[in-house]
N, CA and C of each residue as an Amber inpcrd file, in Angstrom:
protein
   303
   0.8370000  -1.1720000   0.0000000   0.0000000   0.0000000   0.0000000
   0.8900000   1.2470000   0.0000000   0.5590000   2.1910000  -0.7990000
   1.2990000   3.4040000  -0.9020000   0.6410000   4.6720000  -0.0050000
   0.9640000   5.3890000   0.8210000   0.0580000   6.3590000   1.5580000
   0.5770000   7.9730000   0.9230000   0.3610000   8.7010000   0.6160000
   0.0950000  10.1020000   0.3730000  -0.3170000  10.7970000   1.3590000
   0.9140000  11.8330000   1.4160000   0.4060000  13.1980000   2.6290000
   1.0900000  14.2910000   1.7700000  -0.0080000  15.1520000   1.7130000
   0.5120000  15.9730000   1.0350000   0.1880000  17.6630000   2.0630000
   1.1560000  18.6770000   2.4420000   0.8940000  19.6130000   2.8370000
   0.6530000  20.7220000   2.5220000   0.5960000  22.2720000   3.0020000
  -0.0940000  23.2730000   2.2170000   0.1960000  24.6930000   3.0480000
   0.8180000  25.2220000   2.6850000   0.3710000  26.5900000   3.5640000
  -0.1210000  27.8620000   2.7640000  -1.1660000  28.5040000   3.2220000
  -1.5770000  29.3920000   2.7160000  -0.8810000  30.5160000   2.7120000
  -1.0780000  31.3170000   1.3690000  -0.7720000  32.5970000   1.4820000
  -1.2060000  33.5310000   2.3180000  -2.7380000  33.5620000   2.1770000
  -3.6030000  34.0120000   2.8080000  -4.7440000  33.1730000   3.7410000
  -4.8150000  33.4740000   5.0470000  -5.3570000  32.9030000   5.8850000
  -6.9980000  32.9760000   4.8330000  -7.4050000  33.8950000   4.7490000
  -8.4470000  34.0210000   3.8990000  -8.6510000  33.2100000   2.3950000
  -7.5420000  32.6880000   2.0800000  -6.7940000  31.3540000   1.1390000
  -8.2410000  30.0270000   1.7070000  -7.8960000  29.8070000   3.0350000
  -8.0580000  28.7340000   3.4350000  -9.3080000  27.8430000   2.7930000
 -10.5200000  28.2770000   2.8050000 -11.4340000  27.2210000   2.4130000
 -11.9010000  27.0500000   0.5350000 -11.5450000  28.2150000   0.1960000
 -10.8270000  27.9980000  -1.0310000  -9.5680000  27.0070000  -1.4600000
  -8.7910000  26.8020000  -0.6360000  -7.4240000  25.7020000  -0.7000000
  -8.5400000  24.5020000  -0.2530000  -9.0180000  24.2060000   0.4990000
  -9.8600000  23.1580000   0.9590000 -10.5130000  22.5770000  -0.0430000
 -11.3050000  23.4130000  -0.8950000 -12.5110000  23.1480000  -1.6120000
 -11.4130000  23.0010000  -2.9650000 -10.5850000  23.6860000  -3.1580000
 -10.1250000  23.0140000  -4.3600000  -9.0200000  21.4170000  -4.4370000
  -8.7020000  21.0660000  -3.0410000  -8.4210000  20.0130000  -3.2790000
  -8.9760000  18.7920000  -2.9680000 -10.5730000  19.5040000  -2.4330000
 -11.0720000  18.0310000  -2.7050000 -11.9160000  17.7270000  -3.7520000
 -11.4590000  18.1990000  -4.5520000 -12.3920000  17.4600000  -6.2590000
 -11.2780000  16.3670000  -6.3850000 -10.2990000  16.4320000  -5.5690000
  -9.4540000  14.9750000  -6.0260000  -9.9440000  13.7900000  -5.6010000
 -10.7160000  14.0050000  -4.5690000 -11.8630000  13.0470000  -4.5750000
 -12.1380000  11.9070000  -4.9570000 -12.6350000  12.7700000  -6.8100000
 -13.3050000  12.4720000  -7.3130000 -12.3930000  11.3450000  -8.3850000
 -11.3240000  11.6090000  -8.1470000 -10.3600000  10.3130000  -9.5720000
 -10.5850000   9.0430000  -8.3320000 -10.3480000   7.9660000  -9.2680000
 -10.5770000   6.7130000  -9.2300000  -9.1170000   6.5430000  -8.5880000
  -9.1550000   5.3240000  -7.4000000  -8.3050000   4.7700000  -7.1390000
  -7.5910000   5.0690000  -5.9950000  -8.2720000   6.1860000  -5.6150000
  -7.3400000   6.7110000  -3.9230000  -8.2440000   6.3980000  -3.2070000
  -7.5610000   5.8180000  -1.8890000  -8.7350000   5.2970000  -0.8280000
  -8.4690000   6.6130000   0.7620000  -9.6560000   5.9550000   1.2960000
  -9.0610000   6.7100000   2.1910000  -8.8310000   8.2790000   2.1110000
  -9.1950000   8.9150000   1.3360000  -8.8460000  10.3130000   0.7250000
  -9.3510000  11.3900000   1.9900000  -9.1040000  12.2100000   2.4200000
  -9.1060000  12.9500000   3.4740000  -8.6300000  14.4870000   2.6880000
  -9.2620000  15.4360000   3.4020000  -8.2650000  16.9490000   3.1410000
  -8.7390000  17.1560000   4.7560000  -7.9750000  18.0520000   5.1220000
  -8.2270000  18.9240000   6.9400000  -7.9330000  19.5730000   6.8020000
  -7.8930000  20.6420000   7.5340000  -7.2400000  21.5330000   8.5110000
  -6.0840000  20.9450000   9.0980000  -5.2100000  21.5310000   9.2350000
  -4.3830000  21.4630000  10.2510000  -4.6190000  21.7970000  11.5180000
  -4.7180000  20.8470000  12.8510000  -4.8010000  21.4830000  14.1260000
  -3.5860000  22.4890000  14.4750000  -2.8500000  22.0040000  14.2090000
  -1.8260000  23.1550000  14.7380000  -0.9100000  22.8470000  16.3740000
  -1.3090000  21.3990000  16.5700000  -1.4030000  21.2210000  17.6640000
   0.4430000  21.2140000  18.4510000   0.6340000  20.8720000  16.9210000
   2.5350000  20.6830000  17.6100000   3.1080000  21.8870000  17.1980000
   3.9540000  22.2030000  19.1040000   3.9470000  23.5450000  19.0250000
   5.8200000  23.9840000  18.1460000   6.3830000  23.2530000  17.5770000
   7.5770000  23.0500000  16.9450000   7.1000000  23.2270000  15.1840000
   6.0150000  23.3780000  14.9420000   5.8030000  23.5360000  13.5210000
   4.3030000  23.5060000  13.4730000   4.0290000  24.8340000  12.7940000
   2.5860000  24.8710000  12.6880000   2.4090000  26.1690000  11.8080000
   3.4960000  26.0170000  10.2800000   3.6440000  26.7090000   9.3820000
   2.5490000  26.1140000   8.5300000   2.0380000  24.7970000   8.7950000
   1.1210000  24.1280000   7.2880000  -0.3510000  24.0930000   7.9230000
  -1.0390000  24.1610000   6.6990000  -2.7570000  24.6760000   7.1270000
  -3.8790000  23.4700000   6.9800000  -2.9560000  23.0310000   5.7240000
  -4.2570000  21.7970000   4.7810000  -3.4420000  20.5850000   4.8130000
  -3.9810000  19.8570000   4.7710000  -3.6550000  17.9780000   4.6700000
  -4.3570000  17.7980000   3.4720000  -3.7970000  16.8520000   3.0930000
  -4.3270000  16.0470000   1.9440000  -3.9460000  14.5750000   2.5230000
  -4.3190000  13.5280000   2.7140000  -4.3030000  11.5280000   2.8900000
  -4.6020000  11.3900000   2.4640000  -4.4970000  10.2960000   1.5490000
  -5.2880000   8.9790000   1.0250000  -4.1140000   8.1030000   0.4940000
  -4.6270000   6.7980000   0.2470000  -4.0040000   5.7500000  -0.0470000
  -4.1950000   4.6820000  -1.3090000  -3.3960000   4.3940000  -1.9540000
  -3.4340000   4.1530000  -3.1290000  -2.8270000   2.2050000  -3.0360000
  -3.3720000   1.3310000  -4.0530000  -3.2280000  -0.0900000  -3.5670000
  -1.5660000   0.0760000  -4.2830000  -0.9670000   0.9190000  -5.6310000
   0.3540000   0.8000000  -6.0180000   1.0180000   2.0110000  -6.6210000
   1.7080000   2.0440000  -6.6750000   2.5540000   3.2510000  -7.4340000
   2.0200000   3.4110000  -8.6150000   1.9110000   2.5350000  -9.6000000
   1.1420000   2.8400000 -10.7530000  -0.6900000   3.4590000 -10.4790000
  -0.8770000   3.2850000  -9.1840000  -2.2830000   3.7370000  -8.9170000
  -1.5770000   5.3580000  -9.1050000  -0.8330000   5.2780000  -7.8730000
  -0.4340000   7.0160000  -7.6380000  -0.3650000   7.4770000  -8.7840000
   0.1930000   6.9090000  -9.9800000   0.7890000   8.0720000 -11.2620000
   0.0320000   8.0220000 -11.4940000  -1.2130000   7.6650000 -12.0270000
  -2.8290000   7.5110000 -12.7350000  -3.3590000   8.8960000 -11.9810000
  -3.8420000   8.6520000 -10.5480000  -4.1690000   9.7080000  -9.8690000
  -3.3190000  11.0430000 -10.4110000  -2.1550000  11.4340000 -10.4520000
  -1.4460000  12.4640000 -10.4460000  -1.3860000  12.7780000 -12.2300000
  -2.0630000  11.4650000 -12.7710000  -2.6290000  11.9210000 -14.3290000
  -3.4740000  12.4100000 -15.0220000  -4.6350000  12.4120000 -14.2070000
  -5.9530000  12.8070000 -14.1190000  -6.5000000  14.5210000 -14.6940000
  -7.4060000  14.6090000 -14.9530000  -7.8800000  15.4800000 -15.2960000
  -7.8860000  16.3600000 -14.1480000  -8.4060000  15.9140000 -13.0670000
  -8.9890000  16.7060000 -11.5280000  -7.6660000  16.8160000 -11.0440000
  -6.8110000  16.2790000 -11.0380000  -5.4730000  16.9350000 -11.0250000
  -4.5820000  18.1040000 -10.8430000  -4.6700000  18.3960000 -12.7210000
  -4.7240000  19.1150000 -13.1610000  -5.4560000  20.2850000 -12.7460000
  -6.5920000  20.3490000 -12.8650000  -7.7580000  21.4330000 -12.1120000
  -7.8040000  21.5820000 -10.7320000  -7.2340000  20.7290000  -9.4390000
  -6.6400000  20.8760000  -8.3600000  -5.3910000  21.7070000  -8.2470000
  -4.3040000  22.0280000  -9.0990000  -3.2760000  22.3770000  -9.1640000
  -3.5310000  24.0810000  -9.6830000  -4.6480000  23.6490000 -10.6930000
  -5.1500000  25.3350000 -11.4540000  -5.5590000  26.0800000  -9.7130000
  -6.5470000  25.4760000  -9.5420000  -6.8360000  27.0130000  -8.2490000
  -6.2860000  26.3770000  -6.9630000  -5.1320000  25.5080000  -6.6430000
  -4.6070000  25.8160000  -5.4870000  -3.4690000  26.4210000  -5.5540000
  -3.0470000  26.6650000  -6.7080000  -1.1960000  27.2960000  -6.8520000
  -1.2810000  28.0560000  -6.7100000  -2.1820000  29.1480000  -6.8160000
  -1.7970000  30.6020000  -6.7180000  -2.5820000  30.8210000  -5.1090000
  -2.6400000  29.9110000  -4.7420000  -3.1980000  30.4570000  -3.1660000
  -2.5500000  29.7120000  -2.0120000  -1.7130000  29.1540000  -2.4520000
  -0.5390000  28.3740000  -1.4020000   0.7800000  28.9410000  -1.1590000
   1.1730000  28.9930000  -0.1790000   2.8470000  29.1680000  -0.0510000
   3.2170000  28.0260000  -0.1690000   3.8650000  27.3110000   0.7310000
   4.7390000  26.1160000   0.3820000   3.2890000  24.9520000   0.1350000
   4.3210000  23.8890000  -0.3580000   3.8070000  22.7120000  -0.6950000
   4.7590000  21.2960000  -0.0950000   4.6200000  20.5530000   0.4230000
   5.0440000  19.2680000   1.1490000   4.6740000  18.3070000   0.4940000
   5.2620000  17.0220000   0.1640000   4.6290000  15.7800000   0.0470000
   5.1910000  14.4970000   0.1570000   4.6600000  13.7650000   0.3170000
   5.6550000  12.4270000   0.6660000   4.8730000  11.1920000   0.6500000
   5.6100000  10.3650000   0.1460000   5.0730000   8.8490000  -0.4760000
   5.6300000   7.7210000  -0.1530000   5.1870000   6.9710000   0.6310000
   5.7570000   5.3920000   1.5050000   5.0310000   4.6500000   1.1450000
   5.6010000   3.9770000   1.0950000   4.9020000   2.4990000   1.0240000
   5.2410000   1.7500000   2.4810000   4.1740000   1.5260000   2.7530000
   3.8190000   0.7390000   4.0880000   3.1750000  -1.0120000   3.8840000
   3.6740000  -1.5250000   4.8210000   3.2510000  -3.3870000   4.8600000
   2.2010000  -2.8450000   5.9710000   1.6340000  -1.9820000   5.7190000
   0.3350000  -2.2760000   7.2790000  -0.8730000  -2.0900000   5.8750000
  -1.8320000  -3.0470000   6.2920000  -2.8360000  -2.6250000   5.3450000
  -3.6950000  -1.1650000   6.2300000  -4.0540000  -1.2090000   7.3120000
  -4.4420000   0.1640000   7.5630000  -3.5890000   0.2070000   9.0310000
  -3.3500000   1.9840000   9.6350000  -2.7060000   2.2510000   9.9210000
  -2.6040000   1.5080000  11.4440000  -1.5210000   0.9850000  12.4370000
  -1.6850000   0.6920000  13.2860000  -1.8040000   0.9960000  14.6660000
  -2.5980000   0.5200000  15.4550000  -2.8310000   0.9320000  16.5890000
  -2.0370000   1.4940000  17.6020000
């Protein structure tokens, strides 16, 4: 299983549910499980520069590139780029089928 976290910080605090709403039409492609966007709590007090989450989980790497081929993609990338500061992301592959206790 491959897991996806992808992070986000806004330009503008006023950014925020606009950044939200445009990345969850990713949703909508085939093949990510588990798909999540949040808020960031903010809770750890050592870093609390990032706003939005993106999770979900994909059964293989060839799932991930499909997803990241997509049309909604594409149109995720159109209206969140110009309203993000940084961007984070990172891709493991994990032997847990879901996450452990």
């Amino acid at each position: 299983m491959i897991r996806h976290v992808v992070l986000f910080s806004a330009k503008d605090p006023a950014y925020l549910p606009a950044i939200k709403e445009g990345l969850e039409i990713l949703a909508g492609i085939p093949g990510a499980h588990n798909f999540e966007v949040c808020y960031n709590t903010k809770r750890d007090t050592l870093s609390r520069e990032m706003d939005v989450v993106v999770y979900c989980e994909f059964d293989s790497l060839e799932d991930l590139d499909a997803y990241k081929q997509h049309p909604l993609y594409e149109e995720s990338i159109r209206r969140v780029r110009p309203l993000r500061d940084q961007r984070v992301a990172a891709d493991f592959e994990s032997t847990y089928a879901t996450c452990p206790a």
